[in-house]
Short mmCIF file of N, CA and C and ligand atoms in Angstrom, two decimals:
data_model
loop_
_atom_site.label_atom_id
_atom_site.label_comp_id
_atom_site.label_asym_id
_atom_site.label_seq_id
_atom_site.Cartn_x
_atom_site.Cartn_y
_atom_site.Cartn_z
N MET A 1 -9.28 -173.33 42.80
CA MET A 1 -7.95 -173.60 43.07
C MET A 1 -7.80 -175.08 43.35
N ALA A 2 -6.57 -175.55 43.06
CA ALA A 2 -6.34 -177.01 43.27
C ALA A 2 -4.86 -177.28 43.60
N LEU A 3 -4.57 -178.28 44.41
CA LEU A 3 -3.19 -178.71 44.65
C LEU A 3 -2.91 -179.71 43.58
N LEU A 4 -1.70 -179.48 42.99
CA LEU A 4 -1.23 -180.37 41.87
C LEU A 4 -0.11 -181.19 42.40
N PRO A 5 -0.03 -182.51 41.99
CA PRO A 5 1.10 -183.39 42.37
C PRO A 5 2.36 -182.92 41.74
N ILE A 6 3.44 -182.86 42.61
CA ILE A 6 4.78 -182.41 42.10
C ILE A 6 5.63 -183.61 41.68
N LEU A 7 6.12 -183.60 40.40
CA LEU A 7 6.99 -184.68 39.87
C LEU A 7 8.37 -184.57 40.60
N THR A 8 8.94 -185.79 40.80
CA THR A 8 10.39 -185.76 41.32
C THR A 8 11.30 -186.47 40.38
N ALA A 9 12.54 -186.05 40.43
CA ALA A 9 13.59 -186.68 39.59
C ALA A 9 13.88 -188.12 40.01
N PRO A 10 14.28 -189.02 39.22
CA PRO A 10 14.30 -188.85 37.77
C PRO A 10 12.92 -189.04 37.15
N ASP A 11 12.48 -188.15 36.32
CA ASP A 11 11.20 -188.23 35.62
C ASP A 11 11.48 -187.57 34.20
N PRO A 12 11.13 -188.37 33.14
CA PRO A 12 11.44 -187.84 31.80
C PRO A 12 10.82 -186.44 31.54
N ARG A 13 9.67 -186.18 32.14
CA ARG A 13 9.03 -184.92 31.88
C ARG A 13 9.81 -183.71 32.39
N LEU A 14 10.66 -184.02 33.44
CA LEU A 14 11.46 -182.89 33.96
C LEU A 14 12.63 -182.53 33.08
N LYS A 15 12.95 -183.44 32.08
CA LYS A 15 14.08 -183.22 31.17
C LYS A 15 13.64 -182.60 29.84
N LYS A 16 12.30 -182.34 29.64
CA LYS A 16 11.84 -181.78 28.38
C LYS A 16 11.83 -180.30 28.31
N LYS A 17 11.83 -179.79 27.14
CA LYS A 17 11.77 -178.31 26.89
C LYS A 17 10.28 -177.93 26.78
N SER A 18 9.87 -176.99 27.59
CA SER A 18 8.43 -176.54 27.59
C SER A 18 8.12 -175.57 26.43
N ASP A 19 6.92 -175.59 26.03
CA ASP A 19 6.44 -174.74 24.94
C ASP A 19 6.00 -173.35 25.43
N ALA A 20 6.26 -172.40 24.62
CA ALA A 20 5.72 -170.99 24.97
C ALA A 20 4.19 -171.00 24.98
N VAL A 21 3.60 -170.17 25.83
CA VAL A 21 2.13 -170.01 25.76
C VAL A 21 1.81 -168.96 24.68
N ALA A 22 0.79 -169.23 23.93
CA ALA A 22 0.34 -168.31 22.84
C ALA A 22 -0.15 -167.00 23.49
N SER A 23 -0.95 -167.11 24.53
CA SER A 23 -1.36 -165.94 25.21
C SER A 23 -1.73 -166.30 26.70
N VAL A 24 -1.84 -165.26 27.49
CA VAL A 24 -2.21 -165.54 28.97
C VAL A 24 -3.76 -165.50 28.98
N ASP A 25 -4.30 -166.66 28.79
CA ASP A 25 -5.82 -166.77 28.78
C ASP A 25 -6.30 -167.33 30.16
N ASP A 26 -7.61 -167.61 30.23
CA ASP A 26 -8.12 -168.05 31.56
C ASP A 26 -7.47 -169.34 31.94
N GLU A 27 -7.17 -170.31 30.98
CA GLU A 27 -6.57 -171.50 31.28
C GLU A 27 -5.22 -171.32 31.86
N THR A 28 -4.42 -170.32 31.32
CA THR A 28 -3.09 -170.02 31.83
C THR A 28 -3.19 -169.51 33.24
N ARG A 29 -4.15 -168.68 33.48
CA ARG A 29 -4.36 -167.99 34.77
C ARG A 29 -4.77 -169.09 35.83
N GLN A 30 -5.59 -170.03 35.41
CA GLN A 30 -5.95 -171.16 36.35
C GLN A 30 -4.74 -171.95 36.69
N LEU A 31 -3.88 -172.21 35.69
CA LEU A 31 -2.66 -172.98 35.96
C LEU A 31 -1.75 -172.24 36.92
N MET A 32 -1.62 -170.88 36.66
CA MET A 32 -0.80 -170.02 37.54
C MET A 32 -1.25 -170.10 39.01
N ASP A 33 -2.61 -169.96 39.12
CA ASP A 33 -3.21 -169.94 40.52
C ASP A 33 -3.05 -171.31 41.15
N ASP A 34 -3.22 -172.37 40.45
CA ASP A 34 -3.09 -173.79 41.04
C ASP A 34 -1.60 -173.94 41.40
N MET A 35 -0.73 -173.43 40.58
CA MET A 35 0.73 -173.59 40.86
C MET A 35 1.17 -172.83 42.05
N LEU A 36 0.53 -171.62 42.23
CA LEU A 36 0.85 -170.84 43.44
C LEU A 36 0.40 -171.56 44.67
N GLU A 37 -0.83 -172.03 44.70
CA GLU A 37 -1.34 -172.79 45.83
C GLU A 37 -0.48 -174.01 46.15
N THR A 38 -0.04 -174.68 45.13
CA THR A 38 0.78 -175.89 45.28
C THR A 38 2.16 -175.52 45.88
N MET A 39 2.71 -174.39 45.35
CA MET A 39 4.02 -173.92 45.79
C MET A 39 3.95 -173.52 47.28
N TYR A 40 2.93 -172.79 47.73
CA TYR A 40 2.76 -172.37 49.08
C TYR A 40 2.64 -173.58 50.02
N ALA A 41 1.87 -174.56 49.53
CA ALA A 41 1.56 -175.76 50.40
C ALA A 41 2.82 -176.59 50.48
N ALA A 42 3.76 -176.57 49.54
CA ALA A 42 4.87 -177.52 49.54
C ALA A 42 5.79 -177.47 50.80
N PRO A 43 6.29 -176.38 51.35
CA PRO A 43 6.29 -175.05 50.85
C PRO A 43 7.54 -174.81 49.97
N GLY A 44 7.43 -173.83 49.00
CA GLY A 44 8.56 -173.52 48.15
C GLY A 44 8.52 -172.06 47.84
N ILE A 45 9.54 -171.50 47.23
CA ILE A 45 9.58 -170.11 46.91
C ILE A 45 9.46 -169.83 45.39
N GLY A 46 9.42 -170.97 44.64
CA GLY A 46 9.17 -170.86 43.20
C GLY A 46 8.66 -172.17 42.70
N LEU A 47 7.96 -172.20 41.55
CA LEU A 47 7.49 -173.42 40.95
C LEU A 47 7.40 -173.19 39.45
N ALA A 48 7.79 -174.20 38.67
CA ALA A 48 7.71 -174.09 37.20
C ALA A 48 6.66 -175.22 36.74
N ALA A 49 5.94 -174.87 35.68
CA ALA A 49 4.82 -175.74 35.22
C ALA A 49 5.28 -177.17 34.94
N PRO A 50 6.48 -177.45 34.32
CA PRO A 50 6.75 -178.84 34.13
C PRO A 50 6.90 -179.66 35.42
N GLN A 51 7.15 -179.01 36.61
CA GLN A 51 7.16 -179.73 37.90
C GLN A 51 5.89 -180.34 38.25
N VAL A 52 4.76 -179.71 37.64
CA VAL A 52 3.46 -180.37 37.86
C VAL A 52 2.97 -181.04 36.55
N GLY A 53 3.87 -181.42 35.74
CA GLY A 53 3.66 -182.18 34.51
C GLY A 53 2.95 -181.38 33.35
N VAL A 54 2.99 -180.09 33.42
CA VAL A 54 2.46 -179.24 32.33
C VAL A 54 3.66 -178.61 31.58
N LEU A 55 3.88 -178.99 30.35
CA LEU A 55 5.08 -178.58 29.59
C LEU A 55 4.79 -177.23 28.92
N LYS A 56 4.50 -176.16 29.77
CA LYS A 56 4.30 -174.82 29.26
C LYS A 56 5.27 -173.89 29.94
N ARG A 57 5.60 -172.78 29.32
CA ARG A 57 6.62 -171.81 29.83
C ARG A 57 5.90 -170.89 30.88
N VAL A 58 5.55 -171.42 32.01
CA VAL A 58 4.91 -170.68 33.06
C VAL A 58 5.61 -170.94 34.41
N ILE A 59 5.91 -169.86 35.13
CA ILE A 59 6.50 -169.99 36.41
C ILE A 59 5.81 -169.07 37.43
N VAL A 60 5.88 -169.45 38.74
CA VAL A 60 5.39 -168.55 39.88
C VAL A 60 6.51 -168.42 40.87
N LEU A 61 6.59 -167.36 41.53
CA LEU A 61 7.61 -167.13 42.54
C LEU A 61 7.05 -166.28 43.70
N ASP A 62 7.52 -166.52 44.87
CA ASP A 62 7.32 -165.66 45.97
C ASP A 62 8.44 -165.98 47.01
N ILE A 63 9.48 -165.13 46.95
CA ILE A 63 10.65 -165.47 47.79
C ILE A 63 10.44 -165.00 49.26
N ASP A 64 9.42 -164.26 49.50
CA ASP A 64 9.19 -163.80 50.93
C ASP A 64 7.71 -163.56 51.14
N ARG A 65 7.03 -164.64 51.62
CA ARG A 65 5.61 -164.55 51.87
C ARG A 65 5.18 -163.52 52.95
N GLU A 66 6.17 -163.32 53.86
CA GLU A 66 5.91 -162.34 55.01
C GLU A 66 5.82 -160.93 54.44
N ASP A 67 6.58 -160.66 53.38
CA ASP A 67 6.70 -159.40 52.75
C ASP A 67 5.40 -159.10 51.92
N THR A 68 4.49 -158.28 52.47
CA THR A 68 3.25 -158.09 51.88
C THR A 68 3.29 -157.05 50.73
N LYS A 69 4.36 -156.24 50.70
CA LYS A 69 4.57 -155.20 49.71
C LYS A 69 4.66 -155.84 48.28
N THR A 70 5.51 -156.87 48.22
CA THR A 70 5.75 -157.49 46.93
C THR A 70 5.04 -158.90 46.96
N GLY A 71 3.89 -158.94 46.26
CA GLY A 71 3.17 -160.16 46.30
C GLY A 71 3.74 -161.28 45.45
N PRO A 72 3.04 -162.29 45.15
CA PRO A 72 3.68 -163.29 44.29
C PRO A 72 3.89 -162.81 42.86
N LEU A 73 4.80 -163.40 42.14
CA LEU A 73 5.10 -163.08 40.72
C LEU A 73 4.64 -164.20 39.87
N PHE A 74 3.88 -163.77 38.83
CA PHE A 74 3.41 -164.86 37.83
C PHE A 74 4.05 -164.40 36.49
N MET A 75 4.78 -165.42 35.91
CA MET A 75 5.48 -165.19 34.65
C MET A 75 5.18 -166.18 33.51
N ALA A 76 4.73 -165.73 32.36
CA ALA A 76 4.57 -166.60 31.21
C ALA A 76 5.68 -166.13 30.20
N ASN A 77 6.23 -167.18 29.55
CA ASN A 77 7.37 -167.00 28.56
C ASN A 77 8.47 -166.12 29.08
N PRO A 78 9.00 -166.42 30.32
CA PRO A 78 10.06 -165.58 30.90
C PRO A 78 11.37 -165.79 30.08
N GLU A 79 12.15 -164.69 29.96
CA GLU A 79 13.38 -164.75 29.17
C GLU A 79 14.40 -163.82 29.89
N ILE A 80 15.59 -164.33 30.08
CA ILE A 80 16.62 -163.51 30.66
C ILE A 80 17.23 -162.63 29.49
N VAL A 81 17.08 -161.32 29.62
CA VAL A 81 17.57 -160.44 28.58
C VAL A 81 18.89 -159.77 28.96
N GLU A 82 19.33 -159.91 30.19
CA GLU A 82 20.55 -159.33 30.68
C GLU A 82 21.01 -160.08 31.87
N ALA A 83 22.35 -160.37 31.94
CA ALA A 83 22.89 -161.11 33.07
C ALA A 83 24.22 -160.38 33.52
N SER A 84 24.47 -160.29 34.76
CA SER A 84 25.71 -159.67 35.26
C SER A 84 26.91 -160.57 34.95
N ASP A 85 28.09 -159.97 34.83
CA ASP A 85 29.39 -160.74 34.66
C ASP A 85 29.69 -161.34 36.06
N GLU A 86 29.28 -160.65 37.12
CA GLU A 86 29.49 -161.09 38.46
C GLU A 86 28.61 -162.28 38.82
N ASP A 87 29.18 -163.28 39.38
CA ASP A 87 28.50 -164.47 39.79
C ASP A 87 28.12 -164.47 41.28
N ALA A 88 27.17 -165.22 41.68
CA ALA A 88 26.81 -165.45 43.11
C ALA A 88 26.58 -166.95 43.33
N VAL A 89 26.89 -167.38 44.53
CA VAL A 89 26.71 -168.78 44.87
C VAL A 89 25.59 -168.90 45.95
N TYR A 90 24.65 -169.81 45.69
CA TYR A 90 23.56 -170.08 46.58
C TYR A 90 23.43 -171.55 46.80
N GLU A 91 23.12 -171.91 48.00
CA GLU A 91 22.85 -173.35 48.29
C GLU A 91 21.40 -173.57 47.79
N GLU A 92 21.19 -174.29 46.69
CA GLU A 92 19.85 -174.49 46.10
C GLU A 92 19.25 -175.79 46.53
N GLY A 93 17.95 -175.78 46.53
CA GLY A 93 17.15 -176.96 46.73
C GLY A 93 16.13 -177.03 45.66
N CYS A 94 15.33 -178.06 45.53
CA CYS A 94 14.26 -178.13 44.52
C CYS A 94 13.17 -179.05 44.96
N LEU A 95 11.95 -178.67 44.78
CA LEU A 95 10.85 -179.55 45.14
C LEU A 95 10.82 -180.88 44.37
N SER A 96 11.47 -180.85 43.16
CA SER A 96 11.55 -182.04 42.36
C SER A 96 12.85 -182.84 42.71
N VAL A 97 13.69 -182.36 43.63
CA VAL A 97 14.87 -183.09 44.07
C VAL A 97 14.87 -183.06 45.57
N PRO A 98 13.80 -183.66 46.22
CA PRO A 98 13.55 -183.47 47.65
C PRO A 98 14.74 -183.89 48.50
N GLU A 99 14.98 -182.97 49.52
CA GLU A 99 15.94 -183.30 50.55
C GLU A 99 17.38 -183.34 50.15
N HIS A 100 17.74 -182.67 49.03
CA HIS A 100 19.03 -182.60 48.61
C HIS A 100 19.42 -181.14 48.26
N TYR A 101 20.59 -180.68 48.68
CA TYR A 101 20.96 -179.29 48.54
C TYR A 101 22.37 -179.15 48.03
N SER A 102 22.64 -178.24 47.11
CA SER A 102 23.99 -178.04 46.68
C SER A 102 24.29 -176.58 46.34
N ASP A 103 25.51 -176.14 46.44
CA ASP A 103 25.92 -174.77 46.01
C ASP A 103 25.83 -174.75 44.42
N VAL A 104 25.27 -173.72 43.89
CA VAL A 104 25.19 -173.50 42.51
C VAL A 104 25.61 -172.10 42.19
N VAL A 105 26.49 -171.94 41.17
CA VAL A 105 27.04 -170.65 40.67
C VAL A 105 26.23 -170.17 39.56
N ARG A 106 25.67 -168.93 39.65
CA ARG A 106 24.90 -168.33 38.57
C ARG A 106 25.23 -166.82 38.59
N PRO A 107 24.89 -166.10 37.51
CA PRO A 107 24.97 -164.65 37.48
C PRO A 107 24.26 -164.06 38.66
N ALA A 108 24.87 -163.09 39.30
CA ALA A 108 24.36 -162.44 40.55
C ALA A 108 23.11 -161.62 40.31
N ARG A 109 23.05 -161.07 39.09
CA ARG A 109 21.88 -160.20 38.76
C ARG A 109 21.39 -160.51 37.33
N VAL A 110 20.12 -160.54 37.13
CA VAL A 110 19.59 -160.78 35.77
C VAL A 110 18.34 -159.87 35.61
N THR A 111 18.12 -159.57 34.32
CA THR A 111 16.83 -158.86 34.00
C THR A 111 15.99 -159.86 33.25
N VAL A 112 14.77 -160.04 33.66
CA VAL A 112 13.87 -160.95 33.03
C VAL A 112 12.69 -160.26 32.42
N ARG A 113 12.38 -160.70 31.21
CA ARG A 113 11.22 -160.13 30.41
C ARG A 113 10.15 -161.26 30.34
N TYR A 114 8.93 -160.88 30.58
CA TYR A 114 7.89 -161.93 30.66
C TYR A 114 6.52 -161.31 30.47
N LEU A 115 5.51 -162.15 30.36
CA LEU A 115 4.10 -161.67 30.37
C LEU A 115 3.52 -161.94 31.77
N ASP A 116 2.83 -160.97 32.38
CA ASP A 116 2.37 -161.15 33.71
C ASP A 116 0.95 -161.77 33.70
N ARG A 117 0.32 -161.92 34.84
CA ARG A 117 -0.99 -162.68 34.90
C ARG A 117 -2.07 -162.07 34.06
N ASP A 118 -1.91 -160.75 33.69
CA ASP A 118 -2.81 -160.01 32.81
C ASP A 118 -2.37 -160.06 31.36
N GLY A 119 -1.23 -160.76 31.09
CA GLY A 119 -0.76 -160.82 29.75
C GLY A 119 -0.01 -159.57 29.31
N LYS A 120 0.30 -158.72 30.28
CA LYS A 120 1.06 -157.48 30.02
C LYS A 120 2.49 -157.80 29.97
N ARG A 121 3.24 -157.19 29.04
CA ARG A 121 4.75 -157.31 29.01
C ARG A 121 5.40 -156.68 30.10
N GLN A 122 6.28 -157.29 30.78
CA GLN A 122 7.00 -156.66 31.95
C GLN A 122 8.49 -156.98 31.80
N GLU A 123 9.26 -156.11 32.46
CA GLU A 123 10.70 -156.42 32.63
C GLU A 123 11.03 -156.20 34.14
N LEU A 124 11.82 -157.08 34.70
CA LEU A 124 12.16 -156.97 36.09
C LEU A 124 13.61 -157.19 36.32
N ALA A 125 14.21 -156.28 37.01
CA ALA A 125 15.63 -156.49 37.38
C ALA A 125 15.66 -157.22 38.78
N CYS A 126 16.41 -158.37 38.78
CA CYS A 126 16.42 -159.22 39.97
C CYS A 126 17.84 -159.31 40.46
N GLU A 127 17.97 -159.38 41.76
CA GLU A 127 19.26 -159.67 42.47
C GLU A 127 19.00 -160.56 43.63
N GLY A 128 20.07 -161.01 44.32
CA GLY A 128 19.91 -161.81 45.47
C GLY A 128 19.14 -163.16 45.18
N LEU A 129 18.39 -163.54 46.22
CA LEU A 129 17.68 -164.82 46.10
C LEU A 129 16.70 -164.80 44.90
N LEU A 130 16.11 -163.62 44.59
CA LEU A 130 15.15 -163.65 43.43
C LEU A 130 15.79 -163.92 42.13
N ALA A 131 17.04 -163.41 41.96
CA ALA A 131 17.86 -163.64 40.75
C ALA A 131 18.10 -165.15 40.63
N THR A 132 18.54 -165.76 41.74
CA THR A 132 18.81 -167.24 41.77
C THR A 132 17.52 -167.94 41.41
N CYS A 133 16.44 -167.58 42.07
CA CYS A 133 15.20 -168.39 41.92
C CYS A 133 14.66 -168.26 40.52
N VAL A 134 14.74 -167.12 39.92
CA VAL A 134 14.13 -166.89 38.54
C VAL A 134 14.96 -167.68 37.54
N GLN A 135 16.25 -167.80 37.77
CA GLN A 135 17.10 -168.61 36.87
C GLN A 135 16.87 -170.10 37.04
N HIS A 136 16.64 -170.50 38.32
CA HIS A 136 16.33 -171.91 38.60
C HIS A 136 15.07 -172.30 37.96
N GLU A 137 14.03 -171.45 38.05
CA GLU A 137 12.71 -171.71 37.42
C GLU A 137 12.82 -171.75 35.88
N ILE A 138 13.49 -170.77 35.26
CA ILE A 138 13.60 -170.79 33.76
C ILE A 138 14.34 -172.00 33.26
N ASP A 139 15.40 -172.52 34.13
CA ASP A 139 16.07 -173.77 33.75
C ASP A 139 15.06 -174.86 33.69
N HIS A 140 14.07 -175.03 34.61
CA HIS A 140 13.06 -176.05 34.58
C HIS A 140 12.35 -176.00 33.24
N LEU A 141 12.16 -174.84 32.64
CA LEU A 141 11.37 -174.81 31.33
C LEU A 141 12.25 -175.25 30.21
N ASP A 142 13.57 -175.43 30.42
CA ASP A 142 14.44 -175.94 29.46
C ASP A 142 14.90 -177.35 29.80
N GLY A 143 14.23 -177.96 30.75
CA GLY A 143 14.60 -179.37 31.16
C GLY A 143 15.85 -179.44 31.98
N ILE A 144 16.23 -178.40 32.66
CA ILE A 144 17.48 -178.38 33.48
C ILE A 144 17.17 -178.28 34.92
N LEU A 145 17.79 -179.15 35.71
CA LEU A 145 17.66 -179.13 37.17
C LEU A 145 18.86 -178.57 37.83
N PHE A 146 18.85 -178.11 39.06
CA PHE A 146 20.04 -177.51 39.67
C PHE A 146 21.13 -178.57 39.74
N ILE A 147 20.80 -179.88 39.88
CA ILE A 147 21.80 -180.89 39.93
C ILE A 147 22.59 -180.99 38.63
N ASP A 148 22.04 -180.50 37.51
CA ASP A 148 22.79 -180.42 36.23
C ASP A 148 23.92 -179.41 36.22
N HIS A 149 23.94 -178.56 37.27
CA HIS A 149 25.00 -177.53 37.48
C HIS A 149 26.12 -177.97 38.34
N ILE A 150 26.04 -179.17 38.94
CA ILE A 150 27.04 -179.69 39.84
C ILE A 150 27.77 -180.80 39.20
N SER A 151 28.75 -181.36 39.94
CA SER A 151 29.56 -182.50 39.32
C SER A 151 28.70 -183.70 39.03
N ALA A 152 29.15 -184.49 37.99
CA ALA A 152 28.36 -185.67 37.63
C ALA A 152 28.38 -186.65 38.75
N LEU A 153 29.45 -186.72 39.51
CA LEU A 153 29.60 -187.58 40.64
C LEU A 153 28.50 -187.30 41.66
N LYS A 154 28.38 -186.06 42.04
CA LYS A 154 27.40 -185.68 43.04
C LYS A 154 25.94 -185.86 42.55
N ARG A 155 25.75 -185.40 41.21
CA ARG A 155 24.46 -185.63 40.58
C ARG A 155 23.96 -186.98 40.58
N ASN A 156 24.85 -187.99 40.20
CA ASN A 156 24.49 -189.32 40.11
C ASN A 156 24.26 -189.94 41.49
N MET A 157 24.96 -189.52 42.47
CA MET A 157 24.74 -189.95 43.87
C MET A 157 23.30 -189.49 44.25
N ILE A 158 22.94 -188.26 43.97
CA ILE A 158 21.65 -187.78 44.39
C ILE A 158 20.56 -188.54 43.65
N LEU A 159 20.71 -188.70 42.33
CA LEU A 159 19.70 -189.40 41.53
C LEU A 159 19.50 -190.85 42.01
N ARG A 160 20.61 -191.57 42.41
CA ARG A 160 20.54 -192.86 42.89
C ARG A 160 19.71 -192.94 44.22
N LYS A 161 20.02 -191.89 45.11
CA LYS A 161 19.29 -191.88 46.33
C LYS A 161 17.76 -191.57 46.19
N LEU A 162 17.51 -190.76 45.22
CA LEU A 162 16.08 -190.44 44.92
C LEU A 162 15.31 -191.72 44.42
N LEU A 163 15.94 -192.36 43.51
CA LEU A 163 15.35 -193.66 42.99
C LEU A 163 15.11 -194.67 44.13
N LYS A 164 16.13 -194.76 44.97
CA LYS A 164 16.07 -195.69 46.13
C LYS A 164 14.93 -195.37 47.00
N ALA A 165 14.77 -194.05 47.31
CA ALA A 165 13.68 -193.56 48.25
C ALA A 165 12.38 -193.84 47.58
N ARG A 166 12.27 -193.66 46.25
CA ARG A 166 10.99 -193.83 45.51
C ARG A 166 10.69 -195.35 45.60
N LYS A 167 11.64 -196.18 45.36
CA LYS A 167 11.35 -197.65 45.42
C LYS A 167 10.89 -198.07 46.75
N GLU A 168 11.54 -197.56 47.82
CA GLU A 168 11.16 -197.86 49.22
C GLU A 168 9.69 -197.40 49.48
N LYS A 169 9.40 -196.26 48.99
CA LYS A 169 8.02 -195.70 49.19
C LYS A 169 7.03 -196.61 48.50
N GLU A 170 7.33 -197.01 47.26
CA GLU A 170 6.44 -197.91 46.48
C GLU A 170 6.27 -199.22 47.15
N ARG A 171 7.36 -199.75 47.78
CA ARG A 171 7.27 -200.95 48.53
C ARG A 171 6.40 -200.90 49.80
N GLU A 172 6.49 -199.74 50.51
CA GLU A 172 5.69 -199.43 51.61
C GLU A 172 4.23 -199.39 51.28
N GLU A 173 4.02 -198.72 50.15
CA GLU A 173 2.52 -198.58 49.72
C GLU A 173 1.99 -199.95 49.29
N ALA A 174 2.78 -200.81 48.68
CA ALA A 174 2.36 -202.07 48.23
C ALA A 174 1.99 -202.92 49.45
N ASP A 175 2.84 -202.84 50.51
CA ASP A 175 2.64 -203.59 51.73
C ASP A 175 1.38 -203.17 52.62
N ALA A 176 1.05 -201.88 52.43
CA ALA A 176 0.05 -201.33 53.30
C ALA A 176 -1.35 -201.93 52.96
O1 GNR B 1 11.73 -173.70 47.20
C1 GNR B 1 12.72 -173.62 46.61
N1 GNR B 1 13.84 -173.12 47.22
C2 GNR B 1 14.93 -172.74 46.48
C3 GNR B 1 16.09 -172.37 47.24
C4 GNR B 1 17.27 -172.03 46.61
C5 GNR B 1 17.25 -171.89 45.22
C6 GNR B 1 16.16 -172.17 44.47
C7 GNR B 1 15.03 -172.59 45.11
S1 GNR B 1 13.58 -172.98 44.17
C8 GNR B 1 12.85 -174.12 45.19
C9 GNR B 1 11.38 -174.51 44.66
C10 GNR B 1 11.61 -175.20 43.26
O2 GNR B 1 11.95 -176.29 43.18
N2 GNR B 1 11.39 -174.51 42.24
O3 GNR B 1 11.57 -174.96 41.00
NI1 NI B 2 13.09 -176.53 41.25
#
């Protein structure tokens, strides 16, 4: 297992569309395991492969680590096959948009079809935070961040602050 560095916006790799995996092989499983460790350490409740610079359609989720009944979810090639007409609003955050939070409107319930860690086809009905999180992660696979769902004014303000924070960090590192 290994901790992987998490990319932050603005980064061109976060805007790219990721490729489907041909099969869930040992390399995919290694990626899933490293992503889970990275997500737990962050800490976060979901992580998508492009956030660690790997442009593959792989996500991991665990919305409640305390809940031992439902362990982590590993998904390759996840697809939303059904979405409710009813919407829900959640205040979202993202490990690639550190320290910024905004309300995002999405379908309240979705059904996701995917390949699990064993390469077995699965379908899962999601609601609540899990529905929000799985949609947030699948967005990453299509180069979409939660800030793409809010007003351009707010988005550009956040992106400006992220760039400024990065430049300050680079300056500190250069001075050290
Ligand atoms: O850790 C995370 N928390 C979160 C909270 C509300 C809605 C979505 C998320 S996902 C985020 C981790 C992350 O950036 N996944 O891509
Ligand atoms: Ni995210």
